[in-house]
Tab-separated table of N, CA and C in Angstrom:
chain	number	residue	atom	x	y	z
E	1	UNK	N	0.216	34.548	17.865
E	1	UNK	CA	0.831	33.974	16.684
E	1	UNK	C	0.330	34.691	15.436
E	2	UNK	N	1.105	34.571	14.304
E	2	UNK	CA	0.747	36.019	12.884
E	2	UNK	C	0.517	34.523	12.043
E	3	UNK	N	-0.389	34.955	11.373
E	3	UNK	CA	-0.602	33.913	10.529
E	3	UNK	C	0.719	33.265	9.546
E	4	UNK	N	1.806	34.333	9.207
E	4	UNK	CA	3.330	33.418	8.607
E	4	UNK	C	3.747	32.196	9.551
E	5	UNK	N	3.411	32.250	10.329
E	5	UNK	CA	3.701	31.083	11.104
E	5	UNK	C	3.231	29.308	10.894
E	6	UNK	N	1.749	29.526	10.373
E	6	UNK	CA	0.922	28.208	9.732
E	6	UNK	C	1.540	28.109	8.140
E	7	UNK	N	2.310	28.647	7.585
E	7	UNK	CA	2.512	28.245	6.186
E	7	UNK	C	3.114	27.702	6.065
E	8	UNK	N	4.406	27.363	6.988
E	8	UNK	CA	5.245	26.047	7.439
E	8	UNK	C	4.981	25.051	8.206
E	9	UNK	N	3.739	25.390	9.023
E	9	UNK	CA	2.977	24.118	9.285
E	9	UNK	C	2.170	23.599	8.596
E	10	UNK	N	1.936	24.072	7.543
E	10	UNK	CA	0.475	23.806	7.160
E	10	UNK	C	1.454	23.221	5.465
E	11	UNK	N	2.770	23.376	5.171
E	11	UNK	CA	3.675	22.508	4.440
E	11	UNK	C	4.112	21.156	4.526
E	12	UNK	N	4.615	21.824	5.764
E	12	UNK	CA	5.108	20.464	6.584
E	12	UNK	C	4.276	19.487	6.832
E	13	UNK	N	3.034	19.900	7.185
E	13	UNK	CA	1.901	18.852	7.641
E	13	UNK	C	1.357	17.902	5.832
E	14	UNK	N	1.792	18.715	4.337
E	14	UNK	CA	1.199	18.101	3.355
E	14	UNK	C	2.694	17.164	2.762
E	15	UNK	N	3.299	17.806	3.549
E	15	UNK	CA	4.781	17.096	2.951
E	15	UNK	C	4.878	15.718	3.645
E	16	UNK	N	4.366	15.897	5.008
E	16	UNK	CA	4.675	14.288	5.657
E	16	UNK	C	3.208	13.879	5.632
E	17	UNK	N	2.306	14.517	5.188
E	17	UNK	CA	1.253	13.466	4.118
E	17	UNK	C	1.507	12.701	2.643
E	18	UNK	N	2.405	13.183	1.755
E	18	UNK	CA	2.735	12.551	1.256
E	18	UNK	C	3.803	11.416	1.229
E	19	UNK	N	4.472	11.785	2.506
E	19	UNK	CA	5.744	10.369	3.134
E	19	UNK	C	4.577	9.623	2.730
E	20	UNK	N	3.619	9.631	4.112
E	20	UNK	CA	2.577	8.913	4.545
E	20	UNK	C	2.191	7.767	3.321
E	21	UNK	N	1.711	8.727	2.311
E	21	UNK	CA	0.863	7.515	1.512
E	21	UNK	C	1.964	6.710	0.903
E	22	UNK	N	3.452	7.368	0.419
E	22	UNK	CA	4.763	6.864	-0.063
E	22	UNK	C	4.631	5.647	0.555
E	23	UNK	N	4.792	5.559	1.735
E	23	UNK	CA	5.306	4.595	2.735
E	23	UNK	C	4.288	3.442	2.256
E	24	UNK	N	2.916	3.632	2.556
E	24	UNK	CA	2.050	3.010	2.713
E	24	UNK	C	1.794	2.130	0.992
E	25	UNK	N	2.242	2.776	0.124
E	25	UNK	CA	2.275	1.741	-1.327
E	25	UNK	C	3.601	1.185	-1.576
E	26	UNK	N	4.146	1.590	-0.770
E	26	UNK	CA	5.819	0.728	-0.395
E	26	UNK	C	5.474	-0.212	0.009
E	27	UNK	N	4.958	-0.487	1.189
E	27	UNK	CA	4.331	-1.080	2.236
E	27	UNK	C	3.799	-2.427	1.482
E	28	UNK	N	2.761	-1.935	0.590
E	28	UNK	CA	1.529	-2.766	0.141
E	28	UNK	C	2.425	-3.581	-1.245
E	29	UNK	N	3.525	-3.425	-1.539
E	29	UNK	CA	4.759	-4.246	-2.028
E	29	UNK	C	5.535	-5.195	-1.981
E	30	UNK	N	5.237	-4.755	-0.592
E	30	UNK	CA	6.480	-5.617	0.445
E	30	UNK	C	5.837	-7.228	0.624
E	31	UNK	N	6.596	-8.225	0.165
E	31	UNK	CA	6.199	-9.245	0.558
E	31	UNK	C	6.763	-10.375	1.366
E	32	UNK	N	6.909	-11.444	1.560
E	32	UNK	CA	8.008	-12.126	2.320
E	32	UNK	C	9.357	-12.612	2.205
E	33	UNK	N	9.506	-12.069	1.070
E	33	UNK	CA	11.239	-12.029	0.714
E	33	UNK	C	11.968	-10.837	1.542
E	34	UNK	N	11.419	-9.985	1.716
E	34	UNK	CA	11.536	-8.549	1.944
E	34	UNK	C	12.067	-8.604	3.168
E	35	UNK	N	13.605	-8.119	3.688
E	35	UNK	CA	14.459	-7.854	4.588
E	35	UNK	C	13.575	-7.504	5.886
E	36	UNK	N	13.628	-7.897	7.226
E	36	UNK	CA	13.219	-7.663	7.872
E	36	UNK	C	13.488	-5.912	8.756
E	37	UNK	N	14.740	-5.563	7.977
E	37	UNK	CA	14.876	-3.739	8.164
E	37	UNK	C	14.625	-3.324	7.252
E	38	UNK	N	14.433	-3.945	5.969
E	38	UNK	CA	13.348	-3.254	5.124
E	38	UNK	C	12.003	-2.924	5.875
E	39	UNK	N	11.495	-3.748	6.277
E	39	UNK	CA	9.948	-3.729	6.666
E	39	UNK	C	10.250	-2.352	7.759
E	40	UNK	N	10.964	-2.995	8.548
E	40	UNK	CA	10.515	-2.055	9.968
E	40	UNK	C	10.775	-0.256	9.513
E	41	UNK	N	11.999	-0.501	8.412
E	41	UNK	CA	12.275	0.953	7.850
E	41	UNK	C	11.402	1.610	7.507
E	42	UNK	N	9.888	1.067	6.789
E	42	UNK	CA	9.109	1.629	6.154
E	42	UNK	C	7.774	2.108	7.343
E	43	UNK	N	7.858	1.026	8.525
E	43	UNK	CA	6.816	1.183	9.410
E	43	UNK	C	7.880	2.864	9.999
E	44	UNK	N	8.633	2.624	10.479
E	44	UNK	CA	8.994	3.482	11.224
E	44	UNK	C	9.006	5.061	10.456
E	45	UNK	N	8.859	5.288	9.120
E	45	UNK	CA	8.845	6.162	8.408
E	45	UNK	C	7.730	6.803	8.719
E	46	UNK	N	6.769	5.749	8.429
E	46	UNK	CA	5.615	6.289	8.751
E	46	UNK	C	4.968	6.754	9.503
E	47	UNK	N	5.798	6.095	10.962
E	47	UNK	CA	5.305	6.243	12.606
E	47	UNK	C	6.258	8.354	12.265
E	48	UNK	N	6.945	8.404	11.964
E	48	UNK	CA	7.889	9.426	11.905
E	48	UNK	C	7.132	10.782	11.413
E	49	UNK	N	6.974	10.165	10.122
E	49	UNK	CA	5.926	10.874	9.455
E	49	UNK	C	4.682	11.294	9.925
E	50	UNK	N	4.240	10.868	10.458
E	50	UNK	CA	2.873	10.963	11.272
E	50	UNK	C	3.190	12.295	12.119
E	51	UNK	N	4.194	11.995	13.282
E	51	UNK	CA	4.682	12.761	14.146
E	51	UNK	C	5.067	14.131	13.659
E	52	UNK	N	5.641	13.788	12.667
E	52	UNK	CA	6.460	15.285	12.296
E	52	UNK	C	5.018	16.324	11.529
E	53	UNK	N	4.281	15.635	11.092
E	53	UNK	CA	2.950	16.262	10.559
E	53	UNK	C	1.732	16.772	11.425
E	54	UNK	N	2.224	16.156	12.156
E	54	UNK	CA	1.184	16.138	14.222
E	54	UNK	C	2.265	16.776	15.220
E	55	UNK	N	2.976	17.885	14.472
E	55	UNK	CA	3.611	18.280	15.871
E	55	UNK	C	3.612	19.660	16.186
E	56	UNK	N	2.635	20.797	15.061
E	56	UNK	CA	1.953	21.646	15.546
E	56	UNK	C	1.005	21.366	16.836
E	57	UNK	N	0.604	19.981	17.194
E	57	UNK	CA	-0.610	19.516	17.965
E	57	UNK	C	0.285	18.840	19.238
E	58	UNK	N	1.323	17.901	18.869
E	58	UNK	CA	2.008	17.170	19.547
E	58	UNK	C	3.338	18.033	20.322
E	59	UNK	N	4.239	18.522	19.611
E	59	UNK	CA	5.492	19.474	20.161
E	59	UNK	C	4.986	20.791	20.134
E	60	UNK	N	5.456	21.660	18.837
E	60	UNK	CA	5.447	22.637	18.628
E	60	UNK	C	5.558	23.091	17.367
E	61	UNK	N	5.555	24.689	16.961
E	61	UNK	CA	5.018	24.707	15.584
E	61	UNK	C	6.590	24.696	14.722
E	62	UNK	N	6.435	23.457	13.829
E	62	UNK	CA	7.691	23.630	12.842
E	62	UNK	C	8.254	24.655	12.323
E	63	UNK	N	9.297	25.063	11.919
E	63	UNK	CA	10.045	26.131	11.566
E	63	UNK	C	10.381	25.861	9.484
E	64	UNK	N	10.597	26.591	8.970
E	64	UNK	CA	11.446	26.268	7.460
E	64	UNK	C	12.477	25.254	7.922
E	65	UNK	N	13.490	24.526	8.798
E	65	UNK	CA	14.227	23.910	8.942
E	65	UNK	C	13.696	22.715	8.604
E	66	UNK	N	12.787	22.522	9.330
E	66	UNK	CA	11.586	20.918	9.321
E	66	UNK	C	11.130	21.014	8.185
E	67	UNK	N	10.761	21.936	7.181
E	67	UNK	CA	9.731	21.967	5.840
E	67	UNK	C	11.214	21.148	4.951
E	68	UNK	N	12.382	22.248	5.212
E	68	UNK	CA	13.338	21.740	3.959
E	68	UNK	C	13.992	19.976	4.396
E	69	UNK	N	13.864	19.336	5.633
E	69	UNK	CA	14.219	18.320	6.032
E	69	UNK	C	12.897	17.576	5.428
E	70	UNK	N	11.979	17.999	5.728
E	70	UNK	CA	10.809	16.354	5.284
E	70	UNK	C	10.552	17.050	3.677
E	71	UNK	N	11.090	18.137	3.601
E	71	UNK	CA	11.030	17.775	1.323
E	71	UNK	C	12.489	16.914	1.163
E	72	UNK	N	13.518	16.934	1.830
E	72	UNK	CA	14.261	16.182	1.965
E	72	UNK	C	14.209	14.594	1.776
E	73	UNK	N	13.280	14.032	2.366
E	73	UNK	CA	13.100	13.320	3.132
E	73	UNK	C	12.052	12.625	1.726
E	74	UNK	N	11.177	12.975	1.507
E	74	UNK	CA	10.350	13.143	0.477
E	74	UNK	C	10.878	13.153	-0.875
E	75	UNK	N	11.994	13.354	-1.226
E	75	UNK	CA	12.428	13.302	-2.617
E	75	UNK	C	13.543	13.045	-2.706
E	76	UNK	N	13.988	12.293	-1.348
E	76	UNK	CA	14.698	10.586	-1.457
E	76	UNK	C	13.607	9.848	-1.556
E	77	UNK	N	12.846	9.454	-1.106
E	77	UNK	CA	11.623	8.465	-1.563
E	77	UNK	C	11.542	8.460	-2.757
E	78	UNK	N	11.129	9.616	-3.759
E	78	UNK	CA	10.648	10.053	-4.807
E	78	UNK	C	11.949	9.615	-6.019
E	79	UNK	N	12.897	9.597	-5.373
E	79	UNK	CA	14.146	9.343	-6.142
E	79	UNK	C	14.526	7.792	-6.697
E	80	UNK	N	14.082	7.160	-5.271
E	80	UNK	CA	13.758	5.590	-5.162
E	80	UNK	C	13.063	5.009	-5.742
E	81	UNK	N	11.911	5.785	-6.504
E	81	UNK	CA	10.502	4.767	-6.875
E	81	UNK	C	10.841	4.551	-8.529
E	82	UNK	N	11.641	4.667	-9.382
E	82	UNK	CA	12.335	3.853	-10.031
E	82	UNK	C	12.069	1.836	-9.876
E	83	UNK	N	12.676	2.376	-8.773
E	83	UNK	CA	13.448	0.931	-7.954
E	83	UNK	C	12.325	0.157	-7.666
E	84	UNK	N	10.916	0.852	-7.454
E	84	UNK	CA	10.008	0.288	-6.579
E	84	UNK	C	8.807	0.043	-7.528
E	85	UNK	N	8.834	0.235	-8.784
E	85	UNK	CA	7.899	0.106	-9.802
E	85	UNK	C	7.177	-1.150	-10.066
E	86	UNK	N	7.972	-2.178	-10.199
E	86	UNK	CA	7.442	-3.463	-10.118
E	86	UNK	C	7.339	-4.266	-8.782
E	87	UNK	N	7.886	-3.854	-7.868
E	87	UNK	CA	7.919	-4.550	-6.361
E	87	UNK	C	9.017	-4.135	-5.784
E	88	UNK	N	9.585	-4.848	-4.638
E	88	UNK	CA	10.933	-4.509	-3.894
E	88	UNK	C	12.035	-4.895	-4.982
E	89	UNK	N	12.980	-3.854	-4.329
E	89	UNK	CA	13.887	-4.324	-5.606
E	89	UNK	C	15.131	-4.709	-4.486
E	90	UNK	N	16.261	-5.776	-5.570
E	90	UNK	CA	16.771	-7.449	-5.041
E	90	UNK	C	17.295	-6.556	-3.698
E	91	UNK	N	17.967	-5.209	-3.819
E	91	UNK	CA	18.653	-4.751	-2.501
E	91	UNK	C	17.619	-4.986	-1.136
E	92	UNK	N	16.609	-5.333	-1.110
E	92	UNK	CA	15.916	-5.281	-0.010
E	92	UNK	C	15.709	-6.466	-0.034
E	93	UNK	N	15.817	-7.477	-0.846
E	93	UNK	CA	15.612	-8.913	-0.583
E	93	UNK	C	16.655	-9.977	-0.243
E	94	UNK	N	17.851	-9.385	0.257
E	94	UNK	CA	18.867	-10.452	0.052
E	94	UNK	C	19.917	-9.435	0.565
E	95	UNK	N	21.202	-9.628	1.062
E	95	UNK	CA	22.827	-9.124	1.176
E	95	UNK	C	22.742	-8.377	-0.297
E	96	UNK	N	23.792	-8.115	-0.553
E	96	UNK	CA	24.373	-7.062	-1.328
E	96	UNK	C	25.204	-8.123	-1.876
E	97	UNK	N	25.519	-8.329	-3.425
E	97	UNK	CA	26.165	-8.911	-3.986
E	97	UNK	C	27.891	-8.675	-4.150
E	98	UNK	N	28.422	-8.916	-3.095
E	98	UNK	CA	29.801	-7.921	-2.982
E	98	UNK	C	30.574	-9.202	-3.608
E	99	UNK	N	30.480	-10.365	-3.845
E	99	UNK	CA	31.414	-11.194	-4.863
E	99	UNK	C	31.534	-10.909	-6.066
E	100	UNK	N	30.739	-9.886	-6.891
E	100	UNK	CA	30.781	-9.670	-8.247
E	100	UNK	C	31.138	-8.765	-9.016
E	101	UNK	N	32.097	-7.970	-7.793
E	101	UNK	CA	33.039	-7.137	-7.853
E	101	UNK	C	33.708	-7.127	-8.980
């Protein structure tokens, strides 16, 4: 292996470190109003995240495809936290207000 090979792992692995902590102050938000696929959405991000950052160790070594998918991935989160400033916001606590059309 040539060392160009770790610079997309070694991306990928800081990119789904930052899902990671994303998730995890999402997480620490979430309270019991909070949609029950809200919740699991955020566990499973993280279970995801983990993986995709552990898979030089676990699969195999990521490619630029995986780097531009979890910055992807990463700045939809980043796009969201608007929304997430003061706590969950009402879309995760309730249906969707489609009568007020």
């Amino acid at each position: 292996m040539t060392s160009t090979e770790f610079l997309p792992a070694g991306l990928n692995a800081a990119l789904s470190a930052a899902i990671v902590f994303v998730c995890i102050c999402r997480a620490d938000k979430i309270t019991g109003s909070v949609l029950n696929r809200v919740k699991a959405q955020y566990v499973l991000m993280v279970m995801g995240a983990c993986a995709n950052g552990a898979a030089p160790w676990l699969f195999a070594m990521p490619g630029w495809p995986s780097v531009f998918f979890t910055f992807a991935v990463l700045f939809m989160l980043a796009a969201d936290s608007y929304q997430w400033r003061r706590g969950p916001p009402e879309s995760s606590t309730g249906p969707a207000p489609l009568g007020d059309l």
